[in-house]
Amino acid sequence: METHLALEADGAKVYTHEVFKEFQEEAKYSIDTCKSRGFAEIDSLEVTTVRDASRDMNYDVTYCPVTYKANCSCRMLERKGILCRHIIWIYSSNGVNTIPDEYIVNKWCKDALRSKSFNCNGDPAEEIDIIDAKQISMSKMWSEVHRTVGILMGRSKEVVDSFSSLIKDFKEKLAPLGSQMSKEQQMVALIGCSNTQEVTIFPPKKSKNKGSGKRLLLSKTKAIALAMKPKRMFYLIRTTLY
C-alpha cells in the first residue's frame, strides 16, 4: 500500500493487478491534490466542490450519507468503471472504508467469470442470429448468479454460509419439478435422437496397410538377383591371376 486509505486496501482485494495500479494512482492523487472549495446540502444529498490541483479544475461530487451513493462531474466512474480521486476523497472524509458493491465492475475483479451479456432490450450482445426467449432468461439468470458469487468474494464466512443456506433451500423447492436426467437421457437430448437396438453399421474388416508385409521371392528370382550383384574386388583379382 502507498497510502493510509482503507479504500486502497479494499481495492487490492477486489481488482486485478493492472486495474488496481490505476485505482492506486487515483487514491494517491486524492490525498495530494484534492481539497474542498464549497459545500451544500440539497434534500438528503451533500454536494461538495472538490478542487483538483493536478488539473487546476473544480468538480462537483454528490454524496448520499444513507446509501453511500456518489456521483462526480468528471464522469470517470461512468467511463472507466473505477472510482475517481474526487469520490475517493469524499468517501475517506466520511469514513467509508470499502468500495460499494454497485461500483465494482465484474470484469475488473480478480474472480471475474465469463458470462453472456445483453443490451437494454434483452438482445444478446454477441453476433447470434437465432436465440429463443428461454435461452435469454437462462443467460440472465447465470449472469446474476455469477455476479452475486463475485460480490461474496472477500466477505466474511458468516455471510457466505448464509448465502449457501439460501441456495440449499431454493434447491429443495426445485426438487419436486423433476429429477435429474440419466446419462442415456442426456445423450438423447444432446444428439437429438433415441437409441435403437438394431445395428445396421459395422466396423470395416481389418486389412494390411501398405508396407506392413513382404512378398516371398521365388528361388529363381533370388538366383538372378544374386548373379547380378557386383563382385568383390578380391574375387576379381584372383580370377584374373589364375
PDB file of C-alpha atoms in Angstrom:
ATOM      1  CA  MET A   1       0.000   0.000   0.000  1.00  0.00           C
ATOM      2  CA  GLU A   2       1.190   3.513  -0.798  1.00  0.00           C
ATOM      3  CA  THR A   3      -1.414   5.394   1.263  1.00  0.00           C
ATOM      4  CA  HIS A   4      -3.122   5.014   4.628  1.00  0.00           C
ATOM      5  CA  LEU A   5      -6.569   4.806   2.991  1.00  0.00           C
ATOM      6  CA  ALA A   6      -8.677   1.743   3.767  1.00  0.00           C
ATOM      7  CA  LEU A   7     -10.210   2.059   0.293  1.00  0.00           C
ATOM      8  CA  GLU A   8      -6.827   1.296  -1.256  1.00  0.00           C
ATOM      9  CA  ALA A   9      -6.513  -1.915   0.759  1.00  0.00           C
ATOM     10  CA  ASP A  10     -10.052  -2.902  -0.223  1.00  0.00           C
ATOM     11  CA  GLY A  11      -9.259  -2.263  -3.898  1.00  0.00           C
ATOM     12  CA  ALA A  12      -6.221  -4.554  -3.642  1.00  0.00           C
ATOM     13  CA  LYS A  13      -8.521  -7.406  -2.584  1.00  0.00           C
ATOM     14  CA  VAL A  14     -11.009  -6.824  -5.381  1.00  0.00           C
ATOM     15  CA  TYR A  15      -9.286  -5.571  -8.532  1.00  0.00           C
ATOM     16  CA  THR A  16      -6.801  -7.237 -10.848  1.00  0.00           C
ATOM     17  CA  HIS A  17      -3.187  -6.066 -10.794  1.00  0.00           C
ATOM     18  CA  GLU A  18      -3.419  -3.680 -13.761  1.00  0.00           C
ATOM     19  CA  VAL A  19      -6.736  -2.142 -12.668  1.00  0.00           C
ATOM     20  CA  PHE A  20      -5.520  -1.778  -9.097  1.00  0.00           C
ATOM     21  CA  LYS A  21      -2.468   0.184 -10.282  1.00  0.00           C
ATOM     22  CA  GLU A  22      -4.793   2.764 -11.842  1.00  0.00           C
ATOM     23  CA  PHE A  23      -7.058   2.780  -8.776  1.00  0.00           C
ATOM     24  CA  GLN A  24      -3.983   3.233  -6.552  1.00  0.00           C
ATOM     25  CA  GLU A  25      -2.925   6.283  -8.572  1.00  0.00           C
ATOM     26  CA  GLU A  26      -6.351   7.839  -8.005  1.00  0.00           C
ATOM     27  CA  ALA A  27      -6.081   7.098  -4.277  1.00  0.00           C
ATOM     28  CA  LYS A  28      -2.689   8.863  -4.071  1.00  0.00           C
ATOM     29  CA  TYR A  29      -3.962  11.884  -6.022  1.00  0.00           C
ATOM     30  CA  SER A  30      -6.967  12.131  -3.698  1.00  0.00           C
ATOM     31  CA  ILE A  31      -4.595  12.826  -0.790  1.00  0.00           C
ATOM     32  CA  ASP A  32      -2.073  15.023  -2.588  1.00  0.00           C
ATOM     33  CA  THR A  33      -4.216  17.201  -4.857  1.00  0.00           C
ATOM     34  CA  CYS A  34      -7.851  17.277  -3.654  1.00  0.00           C
ATOM     35  CA  LYS A  35      -9.299  19.897  -1.313  1.00  0.00           C
ATOM     36  CA  SER A  36     -12.776  21.199  -0.546  1.00  0.00           C
ATOM     37  CA  ARG A  37     -13.825  24.507  -2.100  1.00  0.00           C
ATOM     38  CA  GLY A  38     -17.541  24.522  -1.249  1.00  0.00           C
ATOM     39  CA  PHE A  39     -20.323  22.562   0.413  1.00  0.00           C
ATOM     40  CA  ALA A  40     -24.111  22.499   0.104  1.00  0.00           C
ATOM     41  CA  GLU A  41     -26.992  20.271   1.216  1.00  0.00           C
ATOM     42  CA  ILE A  42     -29.847  19.536  -1.168  1.00  0.00           C
ATOM     43  CA  ASP A  43     -32.579  17.437   0.475  1.00  0.00           C
ATOM     44  CA  SER A  44     -30.724  14.336   1.734  1.00  0.00           C
ATOM     45  CA  LEU A  45     -27.730  14.832  -0.571  1.00  0.00           C
ATOM     46  CA  GLU A  46     -24.416  16.514   0.112  1.00  0.00           C
ATOM     47  CA  VAL A  47     -22.850  18.419  -2.796  1.00  0.00           C
ATOM     48  CA  THR A  48     -19.149  19.188  -2.358  1.00  0.00           C
ATOM     49  CA  THR A  49     -16.998  21.215  -4.727  1.00  0.00           C
ATOM     50  CA  VAL A  50     -13.618  19.483  -4.866  1.00  0.00           C
ATOM     51  CA  ARG A  51     -10.580  21.385  -6.097  1.00  0.00           C
ATOM     52  CA  ASP A  52      -8.174  19.196  -8.129  1.00  0.00           C
ATOM     53  CA  ALA A  53      -4.775  20.909  -8.088  1.00  0.00           C
ATOM     54  CA  SER A  54      -3.241  18.476 -10.594  1.00  0.00           C
ATOM     55  CA  ARG A  55      -5.794  19.513 -13.224  1.00  0.00           C
ATOM     56  CA  ASP A  56      -6.439  23.026 -11.922  1.00  0.00           C
ATOM     57  CA  MET A  57     -10.213  22.415 -12.051  1.00  0.00           C
ATOM     58  CA  ASN A  58     -13.194  22.157  -9.710  1.00  0.00           C
ATOM     59  CA  TYR A  59     -15.524  19.146  -9.687  1.00  0.00           C
ATOM     60  CA  ASP A  60     -18.906  18.718  -8.007  1.00  0.00           C
ATOM     61  CA  VAL A  61     -19.366  15.484  -6.080  1.00  0.00           C
ATOM     62  CA  THR A  62     -22.864  14.467  -4.965  1.00  0.00           C
ATOM     63  CA  TYR A  63     -22.896  12.100  -1.987  1.00  0.00           C
ATOM     64  CA  CYS A  64     -25.708  10.391  -0.065  1.00  0.00           C
ATOM     65  CA  PRO A  65     -24.743   9.520   3.552  1.00  0.00           C
ATOM     66  CA  VAL A  66     -27.543   6.939   3.803  1.00  0.00           C
ATOM     67  CA  THR A  67     -26.947   4.820   0.690  1.00  0.00           C
ATOM     68  CA  TYR A  68     -23.266   5.779   0.159  1.00  0.00           C
ATOM     69  CA  LYS A  69     -24.036   6.572  -3.456  1.00  0.00           C
ATOM     70  CA  ALA A  70     -21.747   9.149  -5.045  1.00  0.00           C
ATOM     71  CA  ASN A  71     -21.556  10.911  -8.379  1.00  0.00           C
ATOM     72  CA  CYS A  72     -18.796  13.154  -9.737  1.00  0.00           C
ATOM     73  CA  SER A  73     -18.908  15.624 -12.592  1.00  0.00           C
ATOM     74  CA  CYS A  74     -15.635  14.225 -14.015  1.00  0.00           C
ATOM     75  CA  ARG A  75     -17.567  11.068 -15.038  1.00  0.00           C
ATOM     76  CA  MET A  76     -14.588   8.739 -14.586  1.00  0.00           C
ATOM     77  CA  LEU A  77     -16.742   6.158 -12.824  1.00  0.00           C
ATOM     78  CA  GLU A  78     -19.103   6.048 -15.810  1.00  0.00           C
ATOM     79  CA  ARG A  79     -16.271   5.995 -18.371  1.00  0.00           C
ATOM     80  CA  LYS A  80     -13.832   3.525 -16.791  1.00  0.00           C
ATOM     81  CA  GLY A  81     -15.771   1.779 -14.032  1.00  0.00           C
ATOM     82  CA  ILE A  82     -13.251   2.927 -11.373  1.00  0.00           C
ATOM     83  CA  LEU A  83     -13.780   5.419  -8.562  1.00  0.00           C
ATOM     84  CA  CYS A  84     -12.168   8.774  -9.311  1.00  0.00           C
ATOM     85  CA  ARG A  85      -9.901  10.645  -6.891  1.00  0.00           C
ATOM     86  CA  HIS A  86     -12.686  13.075  -6.027  1.00  0.00           C
ATOM     87  CA  ILE A  87     -15.139  10.386  -4.893  1.00  0.00           C
ATOM     88  CA  ILE A  88     -12.319   8.607  -3.033  1.00  0.00           C
ATOM     89  CA  TRP A  89     -11.602  11.868  -1.206  1.00  0.00           C
ATOM     90  CA  ILE A  90     -15.281  12.257  -0.265  1.00  0.00           C
ATOM     91  CA  TYR A  91     -15.510   8.628   0.908  1.00  0.00           C
ATOM     92  CA  SER A  92     -12.366   8.967   3.014  1.00  0.00           C
ATOM     93  CA  SER A  93     -13.682  12.171   4.578  1.00  0.00           C
ATOM     94  CA  ASN A  94     -16.939  10.425   5.520  1.00  0.00           C
ATOM     95  CA  GLY A  95     -15.317   7.247   6.886  1.00  0.00           C
ATOM     96  CA  VAL A  96     -16.309   4.889   4.054  1.00  0.00           C
ATOM     97  CA  ASN A  97     -13.692   2.112   4.137  1.00  0.00           C
ATOM     98  CA  THR A  98     -14.961  -0.259   1.431  1.00  0.00           C
ATOM     99  CA  ILE A  99     -15.922   0.230  -2.196  1.00  0.00           C
ATOM    100  CA  PRO A 100     -19.722  -0.111  -2.601  1.00  0.00           C
ATOM    101  CA  ASP A 101     -20.696  -3.289  -4.448  1.00  0.00           C
ATOM    102  CA  GLU A 102     -22.649  -1.391  -7.088  1.00  0.00           C
ATOM    103  CA  TYR A 103     -19.465   0.470  -8.101  1.00  0.00           C
ATOM    104  CA  ILE A 104     -17.391  -2.711  -8.568  1.00  0.00           C
ATOM    105  CA  VAL A 105     -17.387  -3.750 -12.228  1.00  0.00           C
ATOM    106  CA  ASN A 106     -17.280  -7.526 -12.563  1.00  0.00           C
ATOM    107  CA  LYS A 107     -14.785  -7.600 -15.431  1.00  0.00           C
ATOM    108  CA  TRP A 108     -12.207  -5.667 -13.356  1.00  0.00           C
ATOM    109  CA  CYS A 109     -12.289  -8.212 -10.495  1.00  0.00           C
ATOM    110  CA  LYS A 110      -9.813 -10.988  -9.803  1.00  0.00           C
ATOM    111  CA  ASP A 111     -12.600 -13.560  -9.701  1.00  0.00           C
ATOM    112  CA  ALA A 112     -14.440 -12.352 -12.800  1.00  0.00           C
ATOM    113  CA  LEU A 113     -16.445 -15.085 -14.511  1.00  0.00           C
ATOM    114  CA  ARG A 114     -17.280 -15.122 -18.196  1.00  0.00           C
ATOM    115  CA  SER A 115     -20.995 -14.811 -18.881  1.00  0.00           C
ATOM    116  CA  LYS A 116     -23.173 -13.723 -21.764  1.00  0.00           C
ATOM    117  CA  SER A 117     -24.027 -10.026 -21.903  1.00  0.00           C
ATOM    118  CA  PHE A 118     -27.233  -8.446 -23.195  1.00  0.00           C
ATOM    119  CA  ASN A 119     -28.214  -4.946 -24.175  1.00  0.00           C
ATOM    120  CA  CYS A 120     -31.067  -2.920 -22.688  1.00  0.00           C
ATOM    121  CA  ASN A 121     -33.607  -4.644 -24.980  1.00  0.00           C
ATOM    122  CA  GLY A 122     -32.622  -8.122 -23.824  1.00  0.00           C
ATOM    123  CA  ASP A 123     -30.887  -8.971 -27.092  1.00  0.00           C
ATOM    124  CA  PRO A 124     -27.556 -10.811 -26.919  1.00  0.00           C
ATOM    125  CA  ALA A 125     -24.565  -8.578 -27.467  1.00  0.00           C
ATOM    126  CA  GLU A 126     -22.709 -11.289 -29.401  1.00  0.00           C
ATOM    127  CA  GLU A 127     -23.410 -11.971 -33.062  1.00  0.00           C
ATOM    128  CA  ILE A 128     -26.115 -14.619 -32.680  1.00  0.00           C
ATOM    129  CA  ASP A 129     -28.779 -14.974 -35.343  1.00  0.00           C
ATOM    130  CA  ILE A 130     -31.187 -17.396 -33.672  1.00  0.00           C
ATOM    131  CA  ILE A 131     -31.816 -17.408 -29.916  1.00  0.00           C
ATOM    132  CA  ASP A 132     -35.028 -18.112 -28.042  1.00  0.00           C
ATOM    133  CA  ALA A 133     -36.533 -16.314 -25.062  1.00  0.00           C
ATOM    134  CA  LYS A 134     -35.738 -19.191 -22.702  1.00  0.00           C
ATOM    135  CA  GLN A 135     -32.028 -19.038 -23.532  1.00  0.00           C
ATOM    136  CA  ILE A 136     -32.014 -15.293 -22.878  1.00  0.00           C
ATOM    137  CA  SER A 137     -33.694 -15.789 -19.494  1.00  0.00           C
ATOM    138  CA  MET A 138     -31.291 -18.601 -18.567  1.00  0.00           C
ATOM    139  CA  SER A 139     -28.270 -16.487 -19.535  1.00  0.00           C
ATOM    140  CA  LYS A 140     -29.552 -13.544 -17.495  1.00  0.00           C
ATOM    141  CA  MET A 141     -30.057 -15.844 -14.512  1.00  0.00           C
ATOM    142  CA  TRP A 142     -26.498 -17.206 -14.835  1.00  0.00           C
ATOM    143  CA  SER A 143     -25.175 -13.646 -15.037  1.00  0.00           C
ATOM    144  CA  GLU A 144     -26.946 -12.770 -11.793  1.00  0.00           C
ATOM    145  CA  VAL A 145     -25.589 -15.892 -10.080  1.00  0.00           C
ATOM    146  CA  HIS A 146     -22.017 -15.123 -11.208  1.00  0.00           C
ATOM    147  CA  ARG A 147     -22.315 -11.505 -10.147  1.00  0.00           C
ATOM    148  CA  THR A 148     -23.694 -12.490  -6.720  1.00  0.00           C
ATOM    149  CA  VAL A 149     -20.932 -15.034  -6.121  1.00  0.00           C
ATOM    150  CA  GLY A 150     -18.375 -12.410  -7.154  1.00  0.00           C
ATOM    151  CA  ILE A 151     -19.759  -9.999  -4.566  1.00  0.00           C
ATOM    152  CA  LEU A 152     -19.281 -12.650  -1.847  1.00  0.00           C
ATOM    153  CA  MET A 153     -15.543 -12.843  -2.526  1.00  0.00           C
ATOM    154  CA  GLY A 154     -13.715 -11.112   0.292  1.00  0.00           C
ATOM    155  CA  ARG A 155     -16.741 -11.169   2.584  1.00  0.00           C
ATOM    156  CA  SER A 156     -16.866 -12.938   5.951  1.00  0.00           C
ATOM    157  CA  LYS A 157     -17.554 -16.661   6.380  1.00  0.00           C
ATOM    158  CA  GLU A 158     -20.891 -15.929   8.076  1.00  0.00           C
ATOM    159  CA  VAL A 159     -22.159 -14.054   5.013  1.00  0.00           C
ATOM    160  CA  VAL A 160     -21.039 -16.871   2.667  1.00  0.00           C
ATOM    161  CA  ASP A 161     -22.682 -19.548   4.878  1.00  0.00           C
ATOM    162  CA  SER A 162     -25.912 -17.532   4.979  1.00  0.00           C
ATOM    163  CA  PHE A 163     -25.997 -17.298   1.181  1.00  0.00           C
ATOM    164  CA  SER A 164     -25.177 -21.019   0.886  1.00  0.00           C
ATOM    165  CA  SER A 165     -28.153 -21.905   3.102  1.00  0.00           C
ATOM    166  CA  LEU A 166     -30.432 -19.834   0.876  1.00  0.00           C
ATOM    167  CA  ILE A 167     -29.198 -21.760  -2.163  1.00  0.00           C
ATOM    168  CA  LYS A 168     -29.888 -25.087  -0.440  1.00  0.00           C
ATOM    169  CA  ASP A 169     -33.434 -24.003   0.470  1.00  0.00           C
ATOM    170  CA  PHE A 170     -34.070 -22.919  -3.100  1.00  0.00           C
ATOM    171  CA  LYS A 171     -32.696 -26.230  -4.417  1.00  0.00           C
ATOM    172  CA  GLU A 172     -35.124 -28.147  -2.178  1.00  0.00           C
ATOM    173  CA  LYS A 173     -38.005 -26.128  -3.593  1.00  0.00           C
ATOM    174  CA  LEU A 174     -36.955 -27.050  -7.139  1.00  0.00           C
ATOM    175  CA  ALA A 175     -36.749 -30.790  -6.330  1.00  0.00           C
ATOM    176  CA  PRO A 176     -40.472 -31.537  -7.000  1.00  0.00           C
ATOM    177  CA  LEU A 177     -40.133 -30.120 -10.531  1.00  0.00           C
ATOM    178  CA  GLY A 178     -38.282 -33.206 -11.703  1.00  0.00           C
ATOM    179  CA  SER A 179     -35.322 -35.451 -11.056  1.00  0.00           C
ATOM    180  CA  GLN A 180     -32.022 -35.255 -12.864  1.00  0.00           C
ATOM    181  CA  MET A 181     -31.730 -36.910 -16.257  1.00  0.00           C
ATOM    182  CA  SER A 182     -29.854 -40.159 -16.626  1.00  0.00           C
ATOM    183  CA  LYS A 183     -26.744 -40.428 -18.792  1.00  0.00           C
ATOM    184  CA  GLU A 184     -28.733 -42.016 -21.622  1.00  0.00           C
ATOM    185  CA  GLN A 185     -31.347 -39.246 -21.471  1.00  0.00           C
ATOM    186  CA  GLN A 186     -28.596 -36.617 -21.567  1.00  0.00           C
ATOM    187  CA  MET A 187     -27.121 -38.225 -24.695  1.00  0.00           C
ATOM    188  CA  VAL A 188     -30.550 -38.327 -26.354  1.00  0.00           C
ATOM    189  CA  ALA A 189     -31.085 -34.641 -25.544  1.00  0.00           C
ATOM    190  CA  LEU A 190     -27.629 -33.795 -26.886  1.00  0.00           C
ATOM    191  CA  ILE A 191     -27.759 -35.831 -30.118  1.00  0.00           C
ATOM    192  CA  GLY A 192     -31.452 -35.323 -30.827  1.00  0.00           C
ATOM    193  CA  CYS A 193     -32.399 -38.972 -31.482  1.00  0.00           C
ATOM    194  CA  SER A 194     -33.133 -42.021 -29.362  1.00  0.00           C
ATOM    195  CA  ASN A 195     -31.069 -45.182 -29.088  1.00  0.00           C
ATOM    196  CA  THR A 196     -32.009 -48.147 -31.308  1.00  0.00           C
ATOM    197  CA  GLN A 197     -31.450 -51.875 -30.740  1.00  0.00           C
ATOM    198  CA  GLU A 198     -30.948 -52.712 -34.440  1.00  0.00           C
ATOM    199  CA  VAL A 199     -27.328 -52.364 -35.572  1.00  0.00           C
ATOM    200  CA  THR A 200     -27.001 -51.649 -39.307  1.00  0.00           C
ATOM    201  CA  ILE A 201     -23.487 -50.212 -39.467  1.00  0.00           C
ATOM    202  CA  PHE A 202     -20.485 -52.363 -38.558  1.00  0.00           C
ATOM    203  CA  PRO A 203     -16.784 -51.552 -38.359  1.00  0.00           C
ATOM    204  CA  PRO A 204     -14.794 -52.374 -41.525  1.00  0.00           C
ATOM    205  CA  LYS A 205     -12.776 -55.578 -41.821  1.00  0.00           C
ATOM    206  CA  LYS A 206      -9.151 -55.388 -40.790  1.00  0.00           C
ATOM    207  CA  SER A 207      -6.758 -55.133 -43.709  1.00  0.00           C
ATOM    208  CA  LYS A 208      -2.997 -54.803 -44.041  1.00  0.00           C
ATOM    209  CA  ASN A 209      -1.712 -51.372 -44.813  1.00  0.00           C
ATOM    210  CA  LYS A 210       0.876 -50.697 -47.496  1.00  0.00           C
ATOM    211  CA  GLY A 211       4.316 -51.853 -46.371  1.00  0.00           C
ATOM    212  CA  SER A 212       3.040 -53.911 -43.461  1.00  0.00           C
ATOM    213  CA  GLY A 213       4.268 -57.221 -45.042  1.00  0.00           C
ATOM    214  CA  LYS A 214       6.865 -58.559 -47.554  1.00  0.00           C
ATOM    215  CA  ARG A 215       6.198 -60.704 -50.638  1.00  0.00           C
ATOM    216  CA  LEU A 216       8.111 -64.005 -50.703  1.00  0.00           C
ATOM    217  CA  LEU A 217      10.513 -64.294 -53.672  1.00  0.00           C
ATOM    218  CA  LEU A 218      10.946 -67.399 -55.862  1.00  0.00           C
ATOM    219  CA  SER A 219      14.262 -69.282 -55.853  1.00  0.00           C
ATOM    220  CA  LYS A 220      14.857 -68.349 -59.497  1.00  0.00           C
ATOM    221  CA  THR A 221      14.330 -64.679 -58.717  1.00  0.00           C
ATOM    222  CA  LYS A 222      16.788 -64.908 -55.833  1.00  0.00           C
ATOM    223  CA  ALA A 223      19.439 -66.583 -58.050  1.00  0.00           C
ATOM    224  CA  ILE A 224      19.110 -63.889 -60.734  1.00  0.00           C
ATOM    225  CA  ALA A 225      19.415 -61.124 -58.176  1.00  0.00           C
ATOM    226  CA  LEU A 226      22.490 -62.812 -56.651  1.00  0.00           C
ATOM    227  CA  ALA A 227      24.166 -63.178 -60.073  1.00  0.00           C
ATOM    228  CA  MET A 228      23.597 -59.521 -60.901  1.00  0.00           C
ATOM    229  CA  LYS A 229      25.131 -58.436 -57.596  1.00  0.00           C
ATOM    230  CA  PRO A 230      28.575 -56.752 -58.147  1.00  0.00           C
ATOM    231  CA  LYS A 231      31.531 -58.963 -57.227  1.00  0.00           C
ATOM    232  CA  ARG A 232      34.014 -58.010 -54.564  1.00  0.00           C
ATOM    233  CA  MET A 233      37.437 -56.676 -55.695  1.00  0.00           C
ATOM    234  CA  PHE A 234      39.407 -59.583 -54.160  1.00  0.00           C
ATOM    235  CA  TYR A 235      37.378 -62.078 -56.205  1.00  0.00           C
ATOM    236  CA  LEU A 236      38.056 -60.175 -59.433  1.00  0.00           C
ATOM    237  CA  ILE A 237      41.857 -60.030 -58.807  1.00  0.00           C
ATOM    238  CA  ARG A 238      42.120 -63.731 -58.015  1.00  0.00           C
ATOM    239  CA  THR A 239      40.139 -64.646 -61.131  1.00  0.00           C
ATOM    240  CA  THR A 240      42.476 -62.521 -63.271  1.00  0.00           C
ATOM    241  CA  LEU A 241      45.653 -64.047 -61.794  1.00  0.00           C
ATOM    242  CA  TYR A 242      44.556 -67.602 -62.249  1.00  0.00           C
TER     243      TYR A 242
END
